[in-house]
Short mmCIF file of C-alpha atoms and ligand atoms in Angstrom, two decimals:
data_model
loop_
_atom_site.label_atom_id
_atom_site.label_comp_id
_atom_site.label_asym_id
_atom_site.label_seq_id
_atom_site.Cartn_x
_atom_site.Cartn_y
_atom_site.Cartn_z
CA UNK E 1 -0.01 0.20 -0.42
CA UNK E 2 1.08 3.52 -0.95
CA UNK E 3 0.36 6.96 0.62
CA UNK E 4 0.51 9.96 -1.21
CA UNK E 5 0.26 13.97 -0.41
CA UNK E 6 -1.79 16.11 -1.95
CA UNK E 7 -1.37 20.02 -0.15
CA UNK E 8 -3.36 21.50 -1.62
CA UNK E 9 -6.69 21.68 -3.72
CA UNK E 10 -5.28 23.91 -6.55
CA UNK E 11 -2.10 20.45 -6.93
CA UNK E 12 -5.24 17.73 -7.15
CA UNK E 13 -4.86 17.59 -11.07
CA UNK E 14 -1.54 16.11 -10.20
CA UNK E 15 -2.97 12.88 -9.23
CA UNK E 16 -5.44 9.89 -9.78
CA UNK E 17 -7.68 9.80 -7.54
CA UNK E 18 -10.01 7.16 -9.34
CA UNK E 19 -8.72 4.00 -7.28
CA UNK E 20 -7.52 5.82 -4.11
CA UNK E 21 -8.56 5.73 -0.77
CA UNK E 22 -8.85 9.46 -0.04
CA UNK E 23 -8.06 11.06 3.71
CA UNK E 24 -10.26 14.83 3.31
CA UNK E 25 -8.02 17.11 6.13
CA UNK E 26 -9.22 20.38 7.08
CA UNK E 27 -8.46 20.68 10.73
CA UNK E 28 -9.20 24.45 10.85
CA UNK E 29 -11.85 23.79 11.12
CA UNK E 30 -14.60 21.44 8.56
CA UNK E 31 -13.66 17.91 9.03
CA UNK E 32 -13.16 18.71 13.03
CA UNK E 33 -16.68 19.94 13.00
CA UNK E 34 -17.56 16.59 10.67
CA UNK E 35 -16.34 14.11 13.16
CA UNK E 36 -17.32 16.42 15.98
CA UNK E 37 -21.15 16.97 14.66
CA UNK E 38 -21.20 12.88 13.37
CA UNK E 39 -19.59 11.89 16.67
CA UNK E 40 -22.06 14.16 18.43
CA UNK E 41 -25.13 12.27 17.50
CA UNK E 42 -25.94 14.60 13.82
CA UNK E 43 -27.65 11.94 11.65
CA UNK E 44 -26.13 12.76 8.43
CA UNK E 45 -23.71 15.88 6.42
CA UNK E 46 -23.87 17.04 2.81
CA UNK E 47 -21.48 18.89 2.12
CA UNK E 48 -21.56 21.19 -1.12
CA UNK E 49 -19.60 23.53 -2.59
CA UNK E 50 -21.60 26.81 -2.88
CA UNK E 51 -23.62 28.66 -0.47
CA UNK E 52 -26.61 28.37 -3.05
CA UNK E 53 -27.05 24.33 -3.28
CA UNK E 54 -26.85 24.89 1.06
CA UNK E 55 -29.84 27.49 0.98
CA UNK E 56 -31.85 25.13 -1.47
CA UNK E 57 -31.66 22.07 0.65
CA UNK E 58 -32.00 24.42 3.80
CA UNK E 59 -35.55 24.87 1.87
CA UNK E 60 -35.92 21.21 2.18
CA UNK E 61 -35.96 20.77 5.54
CA UNK E 62 -31.78 20.58 6.15
CA UNK E 63 -29.62 22.54 8.71
CA UNK E 64 -27.91 24.85 7.22
CA UNK E 65 -23.75 25.47 8.28
CA UNK E 66 -21.04 27.19 6.83
CA UNK E 67 -18.95 30.12 6.44
CA UNK E 68 -17.10 32.27 4.26
CA UNK E 69 -13.82 33.71 5.39
CA UNK E 70 -14.38 31.89 8.80
CA UNK E 71 -17.20 33.74 9.54
CA UNK E 72 -20.81 32.41 10.09
CA UNK E 73 -23.16 33.11 7.11
CA UNK E 74 -26.01 34.77 7.92
CA UNK E 75 -28.73 33.20 6.95
CA UNK E 76 -27.21 30.08 7.91
CA UNK E 77 -28.46 28.02 11.07
CA UNK E 78 -25.71 27.16 12.41
CA UNK E 79 -21.96 28.90 11.53
CA UNK E 80 -18.61 25.95 10.97
CA UNK E 81 -17.43 25.86 14.94
CA UNK E 82 -17.26 21.97 16.60
CA UNK E 83 -19.29 23.78 19.59
CA UNK E 84 -21.72 24.73 17.06
CA UNK E 85 -22.23 20.92 15.79
CA UNK E 86 -22.36 19.51 18.92
CA UNK E 87 -25.26 20.99 20.41
CA UNK E 88 -27.70 18.09 21.69
CA UNK E 89 -30.61 19.63 19.24
CA UNK E 90 -28.96 18.43 16.70
CA UNK E 91 -28.67 15.09 17.18
CA UNK E 92 -30.44 12.77 14.16
CA UNK E 93 -30.75 15.68 12.13
CA UNK E 94 -29.40 16.49 8.80
CA UNK E 95 -26.99 18.80 7.73
CA UNK E 96 -26.33 20.60 4.60
CA UNK E 97 -22.21 22.45 4.50
CA UNK E 98 -20.31 24.49 2.77
CA UNK E 99 -16.80 25.77 4.26
CA UNK E 100 -14.23 28.07 2.31
CA UNK E 101 -11.80 25.29 1.21
CA UNK E 102 -13.30 21.76 3.19
CA UNK E 103 -16.56 21.08 0.88
CA UNK E 104 -14.37 22.56 -1.84
CA UNK E 105 -11.89 19.63 -1.22
CA UNK E 106 -14.66 16.89 -0.90
CA UNK E 107 -16.10 17.60 -3.68
CA UNK E 108 -12.72 17.10 -6.21
CA UNK E 109 -12.31 13.93 -4.30
CA UNK E 110 -16.16 12.61 -5.48
CA UNK E 111 -14.44 10.55 -8.23
CA UNK E 112 -12.62 8.54 -5.80
CA UNK E 113 -13.65 4.71 -4.84
CA UNK E 114 -13.46 5.98 -0.94
CA UNK E 115 -14.21 9.16 0.95
CA UNK E 116 -12.78 9.46 4.54
CA UNK E 117 -12.62 12.38 6.59
CA UNK E 118 -9.87 12.92 8.93
CA UNK E 119 -8.61 15.57 11.34
CA UNK E 120 -6.91 14.83 15.50
CA UNK E 121 -10.30 15.01 16.98
CA UNK E 122 -10.63 11.17 14.83
CA UNK E 123 -6.73 10.57 13.99
CA UNK E 124 -6.53 6.75 15.42
CA UNK E 125 -10.62 6.13 13.98
CA UNK E 126 -8.55 7.10 10.46
CA UNK E 127 -5.53 4.92 11.12
CA UNK E 128 -6.89 2.04 11.88
CA UNK E 129 -9.23 1.83 9.26
CA UNK E 130 -6.64 2.49 6.75
CA UNK E 131 -4.63 0.24 8.40
CA UNK E 132 -7.69 -2.56 7.44
CA UNK E 133 -8.57 -1.51 3.86
CA UNK E 134 -6.01 -2.25 0.75
CA UNK E 135 -6.12 0.34 -1.64
CA UNK E 136 -3.56 3.26 -2.38
CA UNK E 137 -4.18 5.52 0.14
CA UNK E 138 -3.90 9.98 -0.78
CA UNK E 139 -3.85 12.73 2.50
CA UNK E 140 -6.30 15.89 0.89
CA UNK E 141 -5.46 18.61 2.89
CA UNK E 142 -7.81 21.56 2.05
CA UNK E 143 -5.22 24.30 2.85
CA UNK E 144 -6.37 28.05 2.89
CA UNK E 145 -7.97 29.01 -0.49
CA UNK E 146 -5.28 27.34 -2.80
CA UNK E 147 -2.74 27.81 -0.47
CA UNK E 148 -0.42 25.10 1.46
CA UNK E 149 -1.25 25.19 5.41
CA UNK E 150 0.69 24.08 8.98
CA UNK E 151 -2.48 22.53 10.37
CA UNK E 152 -3.40 20.25 7.59
CA UNK E 153 -0.07 19.28 6.58
CA UNK E 154 0.85 18.56 10.54
CA UNK E 155 -2.58 15.53 10.91
CA UNK E 156 -1.19 14.22 7.43
CA UNK E 157 1.78 13.83 9.12
CA UNK E 158 0.49 12.33 12.27
CA UNK E 159 -1.51 9.83 9.91
CA UNK E 160 1.95 8.86 8.12
CA UNK E 161 3.16 8.23 11.36
CA UNK E 162 0.73 6.21 12.49
CA UNK E 163 0.78 4.52 8.87
CA UNK E 164 4.84 4.02 8.63
CA UNK E 165 5.00 0.22 9.45
CA UNK E 166 2.13 -0.15 6.71
CA UNK E 167 2.62 1.83 4.01
CA UNK E 168 5.60 2.86 1.38
CA UNK E 169 5.94 6.37 1.73
CA UNK E 170 5.17 7.40 -1.80
CA UNK E 171 6.88 11.40 -2.36
CA UNK E 172 9.12 13.64 -0.89
CA UNK E 173 5.65 15.46 0.75
CA UNK E 174 5.00 12.14 2.42
CA UNK E 175 7.75 12.66 4.37
CA UNK E 176 7.88 16.28 4.84
CA UNK E 177 5.23 15.60 6.42
CA UNK E 178 5.88 12.93 8.45
CA UNK E 179 9.04 14.87 9.80
CA UNK E 180 6.98 17.70 10.59
CA UNK E 181 4.88 15.80 13.29
CA UNK E 182 7.31 14.03 14.65
CA UNK E 183 9.01 18.11 15.22
CA UNK E 184 6.10 19.05 16.42
CA UNK E 185 3.84 16.45 17.81
CA UNK E 186 4.44 17.41 22.23
CA UNK E 187 2.57 20.71 21.67
CA UNK E 188 -0.30 20.27 18.67
CA UNK E 189 -1.98 23.37 20.31
CA UNK E 190 1.10 25.50 20.44
CA UNK E 191 1.61 25.17 16.98
CA UNK E 192 -1.56 25.04 15.25
CA UNK E 193 -2.34 28.50 17.51
CA UNK E 194 0.45 29.99 15.60
CA UNK E 195 -0.26 28.85 12.06
CA UNK E 196 -2.45 31.34 9.71
CA UNK E 197 -5.73 30.27 10.08
CA UNK E 198 -5.51 30.54 13.33
CA UNK E 199 -4.79 33.98 13.70
CA UNK E 200 -7.28 34.65 11.18
CA UNK E 201 -9.69 32.79 13.54
CA UNK E 202 -8.83 34.70 16.70
CA UNK E 203 -9.80 37.75 15.22
CA UNK E 204 -13.03 36.09 15.91
CA UNK E 205 -12.72 35.46 18.95
CA UNK E 206 -12.46 32.02 18.67
CA UNK E 207 -9.29 30.33 20.56
CA UNK E 208 -11.80 27.42 21.58
CA UNK E 209 -12.25 25.83 18.30
CA UNK E 210 -8.73 25.92 17.99
CA UNK E 211 -7.70 24.45 21.01
CA UNK E 212 -11.28 21.78 20.46
CA UNK E 213 -9.61 20.98 17.15
CA UNK E 214 -5.89 20.13 17.77
CA UNK E 215 -7.23 17.76 20.69
CA UNK E 216 -6.42 13.93 20.16
CA UNK E 217 -9.03 10.95 19.68
CA UNK E 218 -11.90 13.06 21.21
CA UNK E 219 -13.43 10.99 19.64
CA UNK E 220 -14.14 6.69 17.29
CA UNK E 221 -16.05 7.80 14.41
CA UNK E 222 -14.79 7.57 10.25
CA UNK E 223 -17.26 10.09 9.09
CA UNK E 224 -17.63 8.17 5.12
CA UNK E 225 -18.87 9.38 1.65
CA UNK E 226 -21.80 7.73 0.40
CA UNK E 227 -23.77 8.65 -1.77
CA UNK E 228 -22.57 12.16 -1.66
CA UNK E 229 -23.63 12.23 2.19
CA UNK E 230 -20.92 12.09 5.38
CA UNK E 231 -22.74 9.25 7.89
CA UNK E 232 -20.93 6.93 10.43
CA UNK E 233 -21.78 3.67 10.55
CA UNK E 234 -22.28 2.55 14.30
C1 MLT X 301 -12.94 26.13 5.60
O1 MLT X 301 -13.27 25.12 5.11
O2 MLT X 301 -12.23 26.47 5.02
C2 MLT X 301 -12.64 26.14 7.13
O3 MLT X 301 -13.12 25.13 8.55
C3 MLT X 301 -12.57 27.63 7.36
C4 MLT X 301 -12.66 27.80 9.31
O4 MLT X 301 -14.34 28.19 8.75
O5 MLT X 301 -12.51 28.09 10.03
#
């Protein structure tokens, strides 16, 4: 089994996802929200690329969730905070979500036979699952508006660390992510809070989201995309 990494959606054209297990990663905060929501009893999450698609689903009874530039959209029911997704009132509900980078990366992964959702919040569930399956793996970092970001690369490195005895590192990008994680793993919150996106989010006063998204293994769920909808099997 081989493992490779795509650092931003702008580079996805360089990869053939048609036979891969793709792990979509947006630690701050889209994939952390998906793990927190589905791990707290949300029934399903339908990721969509645009605000208009999300609003149309809102008309059909979905809870509308998301952000642009990190800020909740006024007309939406909830924003893009894991604490929004963990509200008890959302148990059993179907959510439609659109975010700046995370849902775009999911959208760009649709041709893959398997798409799963990763964040530090479900790191072990991701690693255990990847060990148990046989496809080559693509770690797909959502980044920020087409650029590299620290927190997604760090999580990709954590997955590489978990798979170092199982998978062949297929590029220098993978080796780089592995050593990045090796050097920063002792204080993930410290390093993640120094990322560009953490600075952006702290302007909105949401350091608690950054701290929460830096936690490891709060949930054991593995969100999977089936028919364009994310669910977890219990
Ligand atoms: C994204 O998809 O870009 C985000 O998760 C941004 C955020 O809400 O922090």
